[in-house]
């Protein structure tokens, strides 16, 4: 089975759920950028202090800072890993590729979780989060399309992309992912 993975997909496609399940079942390091940032802040690391200051101003954490956090985790881990939520654009993908080359590693497969917009909107609305209304969700999907479509082509050109239908039960989707990883 592939051991160095990247999960891509729109908000609501189930990336986090599937990444966490796969990481636990296969003993992979699950690197979710949001979780990584929160962990660095909680740990009070230098990177965490820098990230906390940026987030406190309501700004997005820079690509360089996110990459530094990913670097610190990958340098200290010798086994397989799964990236979830990073990279988000081609510039980040290029930076990640350079980092992995420096570390003597590479992405083995990019799992693209695909789901119809109508299903995504319904899934996100059913989560019941205060910031999840249909207008906000549709805007998030548009931002995803603008940033990620070039990233999909980027990984397709490198013959790393494996599309997976993200409709169905958690178990059904997990089975489809297991098939592309075999």
Short mmCIF file of C-alpha atoms in Angstrom, two decimals:
data_model
loop_
_atom_site.label_atom_id
_atom_site.label_comp_id
_atom_site.label_asym_id
_atom_site.label_seq_id
_atom_site.Cartn_x
_atom_site.Cartn_y
_atom_site.Cartn_z
CA UNK A 1 0.00 0.00 0.00
CA UNK A 2 1.06 3.56 -0.70
CA UNK A 3 2.51 5.24 2.41
CA UNK A 4 2.99 8.93 1.43
CA UNK A 5 -0.34 10.39 0.49
CA UNK A 6 -2.12 13.64 -0.19
CA UNK A 7 -5.89 14.05 0.11
CA UNK A 8 -7.61 16.69 -2.07
CA UNK A 9 -11.26 17.54 -2.40
CA UNK A 10 -13.83 20.24 -1.84
CA UNK A 11 -15.15 21.23 1.59
CA UNK A 12 -17.61 18.58 2.73
CA UNK A 13 -16.21 15.73 0.62
CA UNK A 14 -15.08 13.87 3.75
CA UNK A 15 -11.31 14.31 3.43
CA UNK A 16 -10.76 14.76 7.15
CA UNK A 17 -12.91 11.80 8.13
CA UNK A 18 -11.32 9.47 5.59
CA UNK A 19 -7.79 10.71 6.25
CA UNK A 20 -8.17 10.16 9.99
CA UNK A 21 -9.61 6.66 9.50
CA UNK A 22 -6.87 5.66 7.07
CA UNK A 23 -4.09 7.14 9.21
CA UNK A 24 -5.33 5.22 12.26
CA UNK A 25 -5.80 1.91 10.45
CA UNK A 26 -2.45 2.05 8.62
CA UNK A 27 -0.32 3.77 11.26
CA UNK A 28 0.28 6.84 9.09
CA UNK A 29 1.12 10.29 10.43
CA UNK A 30 -1.97 12.45 9.67
CA UNK A 31 -0.91 16.00 8.87
CA UNK A 32 -3.97 18.26 8.75
CA UNK A 33 -2.77 21.84 8.45
CA UNK A 34 -5.46 23.18 10.76
CA UNK A 35 -4.67 20.56 13.39
CA UNK A 36 -0.93 21.17 12.96
CA UNK A 37 -1.30 24.90 13.53
CA UNK A 38 -3.45 24.36 16.64
CA UNK A 39 -0.97 21.77 17.99
CA UNK A 40 2.01 24.10 17.49
CA UNK A 41 0.15 26.93 19.25
CA UNK A 42 -0.85 24.62 22.13
CA UNK A 43 2.73 23.37 22.44
CA UNK A 44 4.02 26.95 22.66
CA UNK A 45 6.72 26.24 20.05
CA UNK A 46 8.44 29.12 18.25
CA UNK A 47 6.45 28.25 15.11
CA UNK A 48 3.28 28.10 17.21
CA UNK A 49 3.93 31.54 18.72
CA UNK A 50 4.45 32.97 15.25
CA UNK A 51 1.27 31.31 13.95
CA UNK A 52 -0.74 32.44 16.97
CA UNK A 53 0.26 36.08 16.43
CA UNK A 54 -0.82 35.92 12.78
CA UNK A 55 -4.13 34.19 13.58
CA UNK A 56 -4.85 36.65 16.41
CA UNK A 57 -4.74 39.43 13.80
CA UNK A 58 -7.32 37.50 11.78
CA UNK A 59 -4.85 36.86 8.96
CA UNK A 60 -4.01 33.67 7.09
CA UNK A 61 -0.83 31.92 8.12
CA UNK A 62 1.77 32.28 5.37
CA UNK A 63 2.75 29.44 3.06
CA UNK A 64 6.29 29.66 4.44
CA UNK A 65 5.09 29.17 8.02
CA UNK A 66 2.81 26.25 7.14
CA UNK A 67 5.67 24.68 5.17
CA UNK A 68 8.01 25.13 8.15
CA UNK A 69 5.53 23.30 10.39
CA UNK A 70 5.11 20.49 7.83
CA UNK A 71 8.92 20.29 7.54
CA UNK A 72 9.34 19.96 11.31
CA UNK A 73 6.82 17.09 11.44
CA UNK A 74 8.18 15.21 8.42
CA UNK A 75 11.83 15.57 9.53
CA UNK A 76 11.05 13.90 12.84
CA UNK A 77 8.96 11.06 11.32
CA UNK A 78 10.41 8.09 9.46
CA UNK A 79 7.17 6.27 8.56
CA UNK A 80 4.31 6.94 6.18
CA UNK A 81 2.23 10.11 6.22
CA UNK A 82 -0.94 11.62 4.87
CA UNK A 83 -1.30 15.33 4.08
CA UNK A 84 -4.82 16.75 4.40
CA UNK A 85 -5.50 20.39 3.48
CA UNK A 86 -2.05 21.24 2.16
CA UNK A 87 -1.07 22.17 -0.46
CA UNK A 88 -3.99 24.38 -1.50
CA UNK A 89 -2.48 25.87 -4.65
CA UNK A 90 0.28 25.27 -7.20
CA UNK A 91 2.80 27.53 -5.45
CA UNK A 92 2.37 25.48 -2.25
CA UNK A 93 2.63 22.25 -4.27
CA UNK A 94 5.93 23.42 -5.77
CA UNK A 95 7.24 24.35 -2.31
CA UNK A 96 6.13 20.99 -0.92
CA UNK A 97 7.81 19.13 -3.80
CA UNK A 98 11.08 20.98 -3.10
CA UNK A 99 10.83 20.18 0.63
CA UNK A 100 10.13 16.50 -0.02
CA UNK A 101 13.02 16.28 -2.48
CA UNK A 102 15.30 17.81 0.17
CA UNK A 103 14.07 15.19 2.66
CA UNK A 104 14.51 12.36 0.14
CA UNK A 105 10.75 11.69 0.04
CA UNK A 106 7.95 12.04 -2.47
CA UNK A 107 4.18 11.86 -2.68
CA UNK A 108 3.18 8.39 -3.86
CA UNK A 109 -0.50 9.11 -4.55
CA UNK A 110 -2.95 12.02 -4.49
CA UNK A 111 -6.48 10.91 -3.58
CA UNK A 112 -9.02 13.32 -5.10
CA UNK A 113 -12.37 13.01 -3.36
CA UNK A 114 -15.08 14.02 -5.82
CA UNK A 115 -18.69 14.85 -5.00
CA UNK A 116 -21.54 16.69 -6.69
CA UNK A 117 -22.03 20.29 -5.48
CA UNK A 118 -25.65 19.69 -4.45
CA UNK A 119 -24.55 16.84 -2.17
CA UNK A 120 -21.66 18.93 -0.80
CA UNK A 121 -24.00 21.82 0.05
CA UNK A 122 -26.44 19.46 1.81
CA UNK A 123 -23.62 17.77 3.74
CA UNK A 124 -22.19 21.08 4.89
CA UNK A 125 -25.58 22.49 5.84
CA UNK A 126 -26.33 19.36 7.88
CA UNK A 127 -23.19 19.88 9.99
CA UNK A 128 -25.02 22.74 11.68
CA UNK A 129 -22.05 25.07 12.02
CA UNK A 130 -22.93 28.71 12.55
CA UNK A 131 -20.84 29.84 9.56
CA UNK A 132 -22.29 27.21 7.21
CA UNK A 133 -25.14 28.84 5.32
CA UNK A 134 -25.77 28.16 1.64
CA UNK A 135 -24.29 31.45 0.39
CA UNK A 136 -21.07 30.99 2.40
CA UNK A 137 -20.82 27.35 1.36
CA UNK A 138 -21.23 28.17 -2.34
CA UNK A 139 -18.55 30.86 -2.00
CA UNK A 140 -16.18 28.37 -0.33
CA UNK A 141 -16.79 25.93 -3.19
CA UNK A 142 -16.00 28.65 -5.74
CA UNK A 143 -12.76 29.52 -3.93
CA UNK A 144 -11.90 25.82 -3.85
CA UNK A 145 -12.46 25.57 -7.61
CA UNK A 146 -10.33 28.63 -8.35
CA UNK A 147 -7.41 27.42 -6.21
CA UNK A 148 -7.60 23.67 -6.66
CA UNK A 149 -8.42 23.01 -10.30
CA UNK A 150 -4.85 23.98 -11.29
CA UNK A 151 -3.61 21.73 -8.47
CA UNK A 152 -5.64 18.81 -9.82
CA UNK A 153 -4.02 19.29 -13.24
CA UNK A 154 -0.62 19.64 -11.54
CA UNK A 155 -0.88 16.19 -9.94
CA UNK A 156 -2.61 14.62 -12.97
CA UNK A 157 0.38 15.69 -15.13
CA UNK A 158 2.67 13.92 -12.64
CA UNK A 159 0.49 10.79 -12.88
CA UNK A 160 -0.22 10.86 -9.15
CA UNK A 161 -3.96 11.63 -9.18
CA UNK A 162 -6.49 8.97 -8.13
CA UNK A 163 -10.11 10.21 -8.23
CA UNK A 164 -12.50 8.60 -5.73
CA UNK A 165 -16.29 8.99 -5.69
CA UNK A 166 -17.04 10.48 -2.25
CA UNK A 167 -20.77 9.66 -2.15
CA UNK A 168 -22.09 6.90 0.10
CA UNK A 169 -21.38 5.73 3.62
CA UNK A 170 -18.08 6.35 5.38
CA UNK A 171 -17.33 2.63 4.95
CA UNK A 172 -18.15 2.58 1.22
CA UNK A 173 -15.93 5.58 0.56
CA UNK A 174 -13.17 4.05 2.69
CA UNK A 175 -13.38 0.86 0.61
CA UNK A 176 -13.00 2.87 -2.63
CA UNK A 177 -9.94 4.63 -1.19
CA UNK A 178 -8.44 1.29 -0.14
CA UNK A 179 -8.88 0.04 -3.73
CA UNK A 180 -6.89 2.94 -5.23
CA UNK A 181 -4.17 2.55 -2.60
CA UNK A 182 -3.68 -1.19 -3.20
#
